[in-house]
Amino acid sequence: MQSISVKEIAEVVGGKLSGAIVEAGARMVSVLSTDSRTVSDPEQTLFFAIKTERNDGHKYMAGLYPKGVRAFVVSEWFPEFDRMPEALFVRVENTLDALHKLAAWNRHRFQYPVLAITGSNGKTIVKEWLYELLKPKAIVRSPKSYNSQIGVPLSLWLMDAPYELAIIEAGISKPGEMQRLGAIIKPDIGIITNIGDAHQENFSSLKEKAIEKLRLFAHSKTLIYCRDNTLIHECLTDGSSDFAGKLFGWSFFEPSAQLFIEKKQLNGSTIFRVSNDGEPVDVVVPFTDSASLENAAQCLAFLVFFGELTRERIDAFARLQAVAMRLEMKDGINNCLLINDYYNSDINSLSIALAFQTNQVKTSLMQKTVILSDIQQSGIAPEELYRQVADMLQQNGVTRVIGIGPHIKVFASVFSPEARFFDSTDLFLEHLDQSTFNHENILLKGARDFHFERISSALQKKYHQTVLEIDLNNLVGNLNYFRSLLKPGTRIMVMVKAFSYGSGMVEIARVLQFQKVDYLAVAVADEGIELRQAGIDLPIIVMNPEEHSFESMIEFRLEPNIYSLGLFDSFLRSLQRNAVSGYPVHLKIDTGMHRLGFDSKESVQAVVDRLKQQSQMEVRSVFSHLAASDEPFHDYFTREQVDLFDELSSLVVKNLPYPVLRHILNSAGIERFPESQYDMVRLGIGLYGVSSKATPRVKPISRLKTTISQVRQIDIDQTVGYGRKGKVSRASQIAVLPIGYADGYDRRLGNGVGKVYVNGHFAHIIGNVCMDMCMVDVTGIEVQVGDEVELMGEHVLVVEMAQAIGTIPYEILTGISQRVKRIYVQE
């Protein structure tokens, strides 16, 4: 990645360099940022304080300075800037204009072709597919959907010498924007996909919008477009647009087009037949829907026009995959299925979402429900708009409609009489009766401003009489105990994987963030994403990264554990696709666990060599896992592991040109091997109440409790439960508890093995543990329906439970089902 001095940037954008250390204008930066939440390399970051209608980047700068950001482009001066003595400021009149100037300067440094793609839909898909089809050509492209007035210059900044082609997306929301983007992109080649209703409210007609989009290509040499799109074709041929280069139109229906594509469906795919250098060629595309076929045809036209349709690329079409959509499907309450699509609310995306919903209805008995916000960005008269929406819902077999927002409510009469309407999301949630949603396919379709994620959360909640009570005071006390064992400067990583060992991942992470731990660790990417979506901004390592989740990991700033060369190569390719550099990763060394990791000098040296040959990733830490640190019998082996780790990790630390943290101690290791703390330790089971030294300073944080459902009197020689395993030898009093193995209460605790604590007494489980219930012999104890019963906690210790059934506390804690509601208490 290129590096440039702040002083030179100030000259490029016409800004004035200021700050306490002006001579430090020689400071080099390589990363441009406009979002304080996504800064991953503060020392190399130049932050542009962009002012928008809704936000102002200047107010986030004081928070960035402690994180290490030292270079800023500003248009205003705030008093707190005077308290940033090491900061450099480039002062300009308009920070967005400065960002554009810098992007334009960088674009003009390189002579390789620039392809720009615009249109209402399909830009990202065409870009991603072309990237795949043109391999191994070196291509720099817009990350994800970076196509706005901010996203485009950030994309252009990624242009650098090694590339052969740049593919840049460009999008607009109002007149005048495309001219600004065209001036900095200066595309040699263009593709326009289609013209739809998105952002139509800012244009008087679709034609005005089409003309505005075509301004991107005013100075382009070539423009590829669909000849079947009448509006675009007219604008290009009737003198409405400024384009004066060569047109290349393709068509599914017009044989006279420059590229005529015949198509036929076969076994779930589509065959395109085209003429390539005068020879007929068949191209198999693994899609049948019209949108995917149009996007594939745009890519095919590009390859044909530029003579790039080789045999390898023809074959590559058959391997194209759908680009991830924003639709999200989850299990809901009462056997419902939730489809979350609350990114936007235009009528075209509603049509797509409804089609997706139809495909997800598993049985004819599952009715379709749509919860819909006000439609935005349509450009259609409101009454006609909502009439179209109502017709669309009816045509798709939607039987239940809930409208949210002041505008959709005004036109309630165009919907079915059974439809219900609320002025806001708050009012809907106030009146929400979860019991009215049963066995439904529920589509949540709303604009971001309506925060439908709150509705999604409400419709996913599960209530249960049995609860797991989490004592946050004990959690903080345990954290402070382990911190007291650390040397000054030793950092601490906390394991929150597996739902924070059953305690509730997000809630525990929030406490840990407040307590300023240094790192969090999860098992899989989904766990890390959940934390990010909940507002957790601590560094998060993913211990078991999977290739299919790499894109999401990059998007949510999750740091993978790299444990093999194959994984290294796969993640490197993902970083290259996303034009990312300096991304933090962690290296795992196997010192005797024989699970994951590099296990020899040769393998460690191999990954170090590869690290030195690339710039996409940087190692934040190197670590290993102790196999038996809690067992004194194996202390000799633990010390051998530490010695081997010291030797192998030194190969990493000494051969990389930046600092790398080292860590090997887990909870038991912190207590028993303090001499091996290195730079950081990993706290897991100790936080949740288990000490290898059984110290009373470590307290259980979880209390599994329920209430008695029924009390029964059983005569002598009667039996209790399945298989008649619970035999009574005397007249007995039996309490039925609403917890079973489906809740995570282990079946091995049945038949007298397990015990509970009720009204000051211990009582044993009688008979087999059932799926949703278990029975307790409470003979001689005064109990009644509704009395509270502790199954695990202060009296029934998790360590003792584990010993009773021959397992470990980890299994007990992580096995508690998520249908058991977590309650958090703090004094």
Coordinates of N, CA and C in Angstrom, one line a residue, residues 66-223:
P66 N -6.7 9.3 21.5 CA -6.1 8.3 22.4 C -5.9 6.9 21.8
K67 N -6.6 6.6 20.7 CA -6.4 5.4 20.0 C -5.2 5.3 19.1
G68 N -4.5 6.5 19.0 CA -3.3 6.5 18.2 C -3.3 7.3 16.9
V69 N -4.5 7.8 16.5 CA -4.6 8.6 15.3 C -3.9 9.9 15.5
R70 N -3.1 10.3 14.6 CA -2.3 11.6 14.8 C -2.4 12.5 13.6
A71 N -3.1 12.1 12.5 CA -3.2 13.0 11.3 C -4.7 13.2 11.0
F72 N -5.1 14.5 10.8 CA -6.5 14.8 10.6 C -6.6 15.9 9.5
V73 N -7.7 15.8 8.7 CA -8.1 16.9 7.8 C -9.4 17.5 8.4
V74 N -9.3 18.8 8.6 CA -10.5 19.4 9.3 C -10.9 20.7 8.6
S75 N -12.1 21.1 8.8 CA -12.6 22.4 8.3 C -13.0 23.3 9.4
E76 N -13.0 22.8 10.6 CA -13.4 23.6 11.8 C -12.4 23.4 12.9
W77 N -12.3 24.3 13.9 CA -11.4 24.1 15.0 C -12.2 24.0 16.3
F78 N -11.9 23.0 17.1 CA -12.6 22.8 18.4 C -11.6 22.9 19.5
P79 N -12.0 23.4 20.6 CA -11.0 23.6 21.8 C -10.2 22.3 22.1
E80 N -10.9 21.2 22.0 CA -10.2 19.9 22.4 C -9.0 19.6 21.5
F81 N -9.0 20.2 20.3 CA -7.9 20.0 19.4 C -6.6 20.5 20.0
D82 N -6.7 21.5 20.8 CA -5.5 22.1 21.5 C -4.9 21.2 22.5
R83 N -5.7 20.2 22.9 CA -5.2 19.2 23.9 C -4.7 17.9 23.2
M84 N -4.4 18.0 21.9 CA -3.9 16.9 21.1 C -2.5 17.3 20.6
P85 N -1.5 17.3 21.5 CA -0.2 17.9 21.2 C 0.6 17.2 20.1
E86 N 0.4 16.0 19.9 CA 1.1 15.3 18.8 C 0.4 15.2 17.5
A87 N -0.8 15.8 17.4 CA -1.6 15.7 16.2 C -1.2 16.7 15.2
L88 N -1.3 16.3 13.9 CA -1.1 17.1 12.8 C -2.5 17.4 12.1
F89 N -2.7 18.6 11.7 CA -4.0 19.0 11.2 C -3.8 19.6 9.8
V90 N -4.5 19.2 8.8 CA -4.6 19.8 7.5 C -5.9 20.6 7.5
R91 N -5.8 21.9 7.5 CA -7.0 22.7 7.6 C -7.4 23.2 6.2
V92 N -8.7 22.8 5.9 CA -9.2 23.1 4.5 C -10.6 23.8 4.7
E93 N -11.2 24.3 3.6 CA -12.5 24.9 3.7 C -13.6 23.8 3.7
N94 N -13.4 22.7 3.0 CA -14.4 21.7 2.9 C -13.7 20.3 2.9
T95 N -13.9 19.5 3.9 CA -13.2 18.3 4.0 C -13.6 17.3 2.9
L96 N -14.8 17.3 2.5 CA -15.2 16.4 1.4 C -14.6 16.7 0.1
D97 N -14.5 18.1 -0.2 CA -13.8 18.5 -1.4 C -12.3 18.1 -1.3
A98 N -11.7 18.2 -0.2 CA -10.3 17.8 0.0 C -10.1 16.3 -0.3
L99 N -11.1 15.5 0.2 CA -11.0 14.1 0.0 C -11.1 13.8 -1.5
H100 N -12.0 14.5 -2.2 CA -12.1 14.3 -3.7 C -10.8 14.8 -4.4
K101 N -10.2 15.8 -4.0 CA -9.0 16.3 -4.6 C -7.9 15.3 -4.5
L102 N -7.8 14.7 -3.3 CA -6.7 13.7 -3.0 C -7.0 12.5 -3.9
A103 N -8.2 12.0 -4.0 CA -8.6 10.9 -4.8 C -8.3 11.1 -6.3
A104 N -8.6 12.3 -6.8 CA -8.4 12.6 -8.2 C -6.9 12.6 -8.4
W105 N -6.1 13.2 -7.5 CA -4.7 13.2 -7.7 C -4.1 11.8 -7.8
N106 N -4.6 10.9 -6.9 CA -4.1 9.5 -6.9 C -4.5 8.8 -8.2
R107 N -5.8 9.0 -8.6 CA -6.2 8.4 -9.9 C -5.4 8.7 -11.1
H108 N -5.0 10.0 -11.1 CA -4.2 10.5 -12.3 C -2.7 10.0 -12.3
R109 N -2.3 9.4 -11.2 CA -0.9 8.9 -11.1 C -0.7 7.6 -11.9
F110 N -1.8 7.0 -12.3 CA -1.7 5.6 -12.9 C -2.4 5.7 -14.3
Q111 N -1.8 4.9 -15.2 CA -2.3 5.0 -16.6 C -3.1 3.7 -17.0
Y112 N -3.2 2.7 -16.1 CA -4.0 1.6 -16.5 C -5.5 1.9 -16.6
P113 N -6.3 1.1 -17.3 CA -7.7 1.5 -17.5 C -8.5 1.5 -16.2
V114 N -9.5 2.4 -16.2 CA -10.5 2.5 -15.1 C -11.9 2.2 -15.7
L115 N -12.5 1.1 -15.2 CA -13.9 0.8 -15.5 C -14.8 1.3 -14.4
A116 N -15.8 2.1 -14.8 CA -16.8 2.6 -13.9 C -18.1 2.0 -14.1
I117 N -18.8 1.6 -13.1 CA -20.1 0.9 -13.2 C -21.1 1.7 -12.4
T118 N -22.2 2.1 -13.1 CA -23.3 2.7 -12.4 C -24.6 2.1 -12.8
G119 N -25.7 2.5 -12.2 CA -27.0 2.0 -12.4 C -27.8 1.9 -11.1
S120 N -29.1 1.6 -11.1 CA -29.8 1.5 -9.9 C -29.7 0.2 -9.2
N121 N -29.4 -0.9 -9.9 CA -29.2 -2.2 -9.3 C -28.1 -2.9 -10.0
G122 N -27.5 -3.9 -9.3 CA -26.5 -4.8 -9.9 C -25.1 -4.3 -10.0
K123 N -24.8 -3.1 -9.5 CA -23.4 -2.6 -9.7 C -22.4 -3.5 -8.9
T124 N -22.7 -3.8 -7.7 CA -21.8 -4.6 -6.9 C -21.6 -6.0 -7.4
I125 N -22.7 -6.5 -7.9 CA -22.7 -7.9 -8.4 C -21.8 -8.0 -9.7
V126 N -22.1 -7.0 -10.6 CA -21.3 -7.0 -11.8 C -19.8 -6.8 -11.5
K127 N -19.5 -5.9 -10.6 CA -18.1 -5.6 -10.2 C -17.5 -6.9 -9.7
E128 N -18.2 -7.6 -8.7 CA -17.6 -8.8 -8.1 C -17.4 -9.9 -9.1
W129 N -18.4 -10.1 -10.0 CA -18.3 -11.1 -11.0 C -17.2 -10.9 -12.0
L130 N -17.1 -9.6 -12.4 CA -16.0 -9.3 -13.3 C -14.6 -9.6 -12.7
Y131 N -14.5 -9.2 -11.4 CA -13.3 -9.5 -10.7 C -12.9 -11.0 -10.7
E132 N -14.0 -11.8 -10.5 CA -13.7 -13.3 -10.5 C -13.4 -13.8 -11.9
L133 N -14.1 -13.3 -12.9 CA -14.0 -13.7 -14.3 C -12.7 -13.3 -14.9
L134 N -12.1 -12.2 -14.5 CA -10.9 -11.7 -15.1 C -9.6 -12.2 -14.4
K135 N -9.8 -13.0 -13.4 CA -8.6 -13.6 -12.8 C -7.7 -14.3 -13.9
P136 N -6.4 -14.2 -13.8 CA -5.6 -13.7 -12.7 C -5.2 -12.2 -12.9
K137 N -5.9 -11.5 -13.7 CA -5.5 -10.1 -13.9 C -5.5 -9.3 -12.6
A138 N -4.6 -8.5 -12.4 CA -4.5 -7.7 -11.1 C -5.4 -6.6 -11.2
I139 N -6.4 -6.6 -10.3 CA -7.5 -5.7 -10.4 C -7.7 -5.0 -9.0
V140 N -7.8 -3.7 -9.0 CA -8.2 -3.0 -7.7 C -9.7 -2.6 -7.9
R141 N -10.5 -2.8 -6.9 CA -11.9 -2.5 -7.1 C -12.5 -1.9 -5.8
S142 N -13.6 -1.2 -6.0 CA -14.3 -0.6 -4.8 C -14.6 -1.7 -3.8
P143 N -14.3 -1.5 -2.6 CA -14.7 -2.4 -1.5 C -16.2 -2.5 -1.4
K144 N -16.8 -3.6 -1.4 CA -18.2 -3.8 -1.2 C -19.0 -2.8 -2.0
S145 N -19.8 -2.0 -1.4 CA -20.7 -1.0 -2.1 C -20.2 0.4 -1.9
Y146 N -18.9 0.7 -2.0 CA -18.4 2.0 -1.8 C -18.6 2.8 -3.1
N147 N -19.8 3.4 -3.2 CA -20.1 4.0 -4.4 C -20.7 5.5 -4.2
S148 N -20.5 6.0 -3.0 CA -21.1 7.3 -2.7 C -20.0 8.4 -2.9
Q149 N -20.4 9.6 -2.5 CA -19.5 10.7 -2.6 C -18.3 10.5 -1.7
I150 N -18.5 9.7 -0.7 CA -17.3 9.4 0.2 C -16.7 8.0 -0.2
G151 N -17.5 7.1 -0.6 CA -17.0 5.7 -0.9 C -16.2 5.7 -2.2
V152 N -16.5 6.5 -3.2 CA -15.8 6.5 -4.4 C -14.3 7.1 -4.2
P153 N -14.1 8.2 -3.6 CA -12.8 8.6 -3.3 C -12.0 7.7 -2.5
L154 N -12.6 7.0 -1.5 CA -11.9 6.0 -0.7 C -11.5 4.8 -1.6
S155 N -12.3 4.5 -2.6 CA -12.0 3.4 -3.5 C -10.8 3.8 -4.4
L156 N -10.8 5.1 -4.9 CA -9.8 5.5 -5.8 C -8.4 5.6 -5.1
W157 N -8.5 5.9 -3.8 CA -7.2 5.9 -3.0 C -6.5 4.6 -3.1
L158 N -7.3 3.5 -3.3 CA -6.7 2.2 -3.3 C -5.9 1.9 -4.6
M159 N -6.0 2.7 -5.6 CA -5.3 2.5 -6.8 C -3.8 2.6 -6.5
D160 N -3.0 1.6 -7.1 CA -1.6 1.6 -6.8 C -0.9 1.0 -8.0
A161 N 0.4 1.0 -8.0 CA 1.2 0.6 -9.2 C 1.0 -0.8 -9.6
P162 N 0.8 -1.8 -8.8 CA 0.8 -3.2 -9.2 C -0.4 -3.6 -10.1
Y163 N -1.4 -2.8 -10.1 CA -2.7 -3.2 -10.8 C -2.7 -3.0 -12.3
E164 N -3.6 -3.7 -12.9 CA -3.8 -3.6 -14.4 C -5.1 -3.0 -14.8
L165 N -6.0 -3.0 -13.8 CA -7.4 -2.5 -14.1 C -8.0 -2.1 -12.8
A166 N -8.7 -1.0 -12.8 CA -9.5 -0.5 -11.6 C -11.0 -0.6 -12.0
I167 N -11.8 -1.2 -11.1 CA -13.2 -1.2 -11.3 C -13.9 -0.4 -10.1
I168 N -14.5 0.6 -10.5 CA -15.1 1.6 -9.5 C -16.6 1.7 -9.6
E169 N -17.3 1.5 -8.5 CA -18.7 1.7 -8.5 C -19.0 3.2 -8.3
A170 N -20.1 3.6 -8.9 CA -20.6 5.0 -8.6 C -22.1 5.0 -8.5
G171 N -22.5 5.6 -7.4 CA -24.0 5.8 -7.2 C -24.3 7.2 -6.8
I172 N -25.6 7.6 -7.1 CA -26.0 9.0 -6.8 C -27.4 8.9 -6.1
S173 N -27.7 10.0 -5.4 CA -29.0 10.1 -4.8 C -29.7 11.4 -5.2
K174 N -29.0 12.3 -5.9 CA -29.6 13.6 -6.4 C -28.8 14.2 -7.5
P175 N -29.5 15.1 -8.2 CA -28.8 15.7 -9.4 C -27.5 16.4 -8.9
G176 N -26.5 16.4 -9.8 CA -25.3 17.1 -9.6 C -24.2 16.2 -9.0
E177 N -24.6 15.1 -8.4 CA -23.6 14.3 -7.8 C -22.7 13.5 -8.8
M178 N -23.3 13.1 -9.9 CA -22.5 12.2 -10.8 C -21.4 13.0 -11.5
Q179 N -21.6 14.3 -11.7 CA -20.6 15.1 -12.4 C -19.4 15.2 -11.5
R180 N -19.6 15.3 -10.2 CA -18.5 15.4 -9.2 C -17.7 14.0 -9.2
L181 N -18.5 12.9 -9.3 CA -17.8 11.6 -9.3 C -17.0 11.4 -10.6
G182 N -17.7 11.8 -11.7 CA -17.0 11.6 -13.0 C -15.7 12.4 -13.1
A183 N -15.7 13.5 -12.4 CA -14.5 14.3 -12.5 C -13.3 13.7 -11.7
I184 N -13.6 12.9 -10.8 CA -12.4 12.3 -10.0 C -12.2 10.8 -10.5
I185 N -13.2 10.2 -11.1 CA -13.0 8.8 -11.6 C -12.3 8.8 -12.9
K186 N -12.8 9.7 -13.8 CA -12.3 9.8 -15.2 C -12.3 8.4 -15.8
P187 N -13.4 7.7 -15.9 CA -13.3 6.3 -16.4 C -13.0 6.2 -17.9
D188 N -12.2 5.2 -18.2 CA -11.9 5.0 -19.7 C -13.1 4.1 -20.3
I189 N -13.7 3.3 -19.4 CA -14.7 2.3 -19.9 C -15.9 2.5 -18.9
G190 N -17.1 2.3 -19.4 CA -18.2 2.3 -18.6 C -19.2 1.2 -18.8
I191 N -19.9 0.8 -17.7 CA -21.1 -0.1 -17.8 C -22.2 0.6 -17.0
I192 N -23.4 0.7 -17.6 CA -24.6 1.1 -16.9 C -25.5 0.0 -16.9
T193 N -26.0 -0.4 -15.7 CA -26.8 -1.6 -15.5 C -28.2 -1.4 -15.9
N194 N -28.9 -0.5 -15.1 CA -30.3 -0.3 -15.3 C -30.7 1.0 -14.6
I195 N -32.0 1.4 -14.8 CA -32.5 2.6 -14.1 C -33.8 2.2 -13.4
G196 N -33.8 2.4 -12.0 CA -34.9 2.0 -11.2 C -35.4 3.2 -10.3
D197 N -36.2 2.8 -9.3 CA -36.9 3.9 -8.5 C -36.1 4.4 -7.4
A198 N -34.9 3.8 -7.1 CA -34.2 4.2 -5.9 C -33.8 5.7 -6.0
H199 N -34.0 6.4 -4.9 CA -33.7 7.9 -4.8 C -34.5 8.7 -5.8
Q200 N -35.6 8.1 -6.3 CA -36.4 8.8 -7.4 C -37.0 10.1 -6.8
E201 N -37.2 10.2 -5.5 CA -37.8 11.4 -4.9 C -37.0 12.7 -5.2
N202 N -35.7 12.6 -5.6 CA -34.9 13.7 -5.9 C -34.8 14.0 -7.4
F203 N -35.6 13.3 -8.2 CA -35.5 13.5 -9.7 C -37.0 13.7 -10.2
S204 N -37.1 14.5 -11.2 CA -38.4 14.8 -11.7 C -38.9 13.6 -12.6
S205 N -38.0 12.8 -13.1 CA -38.4 11.7 -14.0 C -37.3 10.7 -14.0
L206 N -37.6 9.5 -14.5 CA -36.6 8.5 -14.6 C -35.6 8.9 -15.7
K207 N -36.0 9.6 -16.7 CA -35.1 10.1 -17.7 C -34.1 11.0 -17.2
E208 N -34.5 12.0 -16.3 CA -33.6 12.9 -15.7 C -32.5 12.1 -14.9
K209 N -33.0 11.1 -14.2 CA -32.0 10.3 -13.4 C -31.0 9.5 -14.4
A210 N -31.6 9.0 -15.5 CA -30.7 8.3 -16.5 C -29.7 9.2 -17.0
I211 N -30.1 10.4 -17.4 CA -29.1 11.4 -18.0 C -28.1 11.7 -16.9
E212 N -28.5 11.9 -15.7 CA -27.5 12.2 -14.6 C -26.5 11.1 -14.5
K213 N -27.0 9.8 -14.5 CA -26.0 8.7 -14.3 C -25.1 8.7 -15.5
L214 N -25.6 8.9 -16.7 CA -24.7 8.9 -17.9 C -23.6 9.9 -17.9
R215 N -23.8 11.0 -17.1 CA -22.7 12.0 -17.0 C -21.4 11.4 -16.5
L216 N -21.5 10.3 -15.9 CA -20.3 9.7 -15.4 C -19.3 9.3 -16.6
F217 N -19.9 9.1 -17.8 CA -19.1 8.6 -18.9 C -18.9 9.7 -20.0
A218 N -19.0 11.0 -19.6 CA -18.9 12.1 -20.5 C -17.6 12.0 -21.3
H219 N -16.5 11.5 -20.7 CA -15.2 11.5 -21.4 C -14.7 10.0 -21.6
S220 N -15.6 9.1 -21.4 CA -15.1 7.7 -21.6 C -15.0 7.3 -23.0
K221 N -14.2 6.3 -23.3 CA -14.0 5.9 -24.7 C -15.0 4.8 -25.1
T222 N -15.5 4.0 -24.1 CA -16.4 2.9 -24.4 C -17.5 2.8 -23.4
L223 N -18.7 2.6 -23.8 CA -19.8 2.3 -22.8 C -20.6 1.1 -23.2

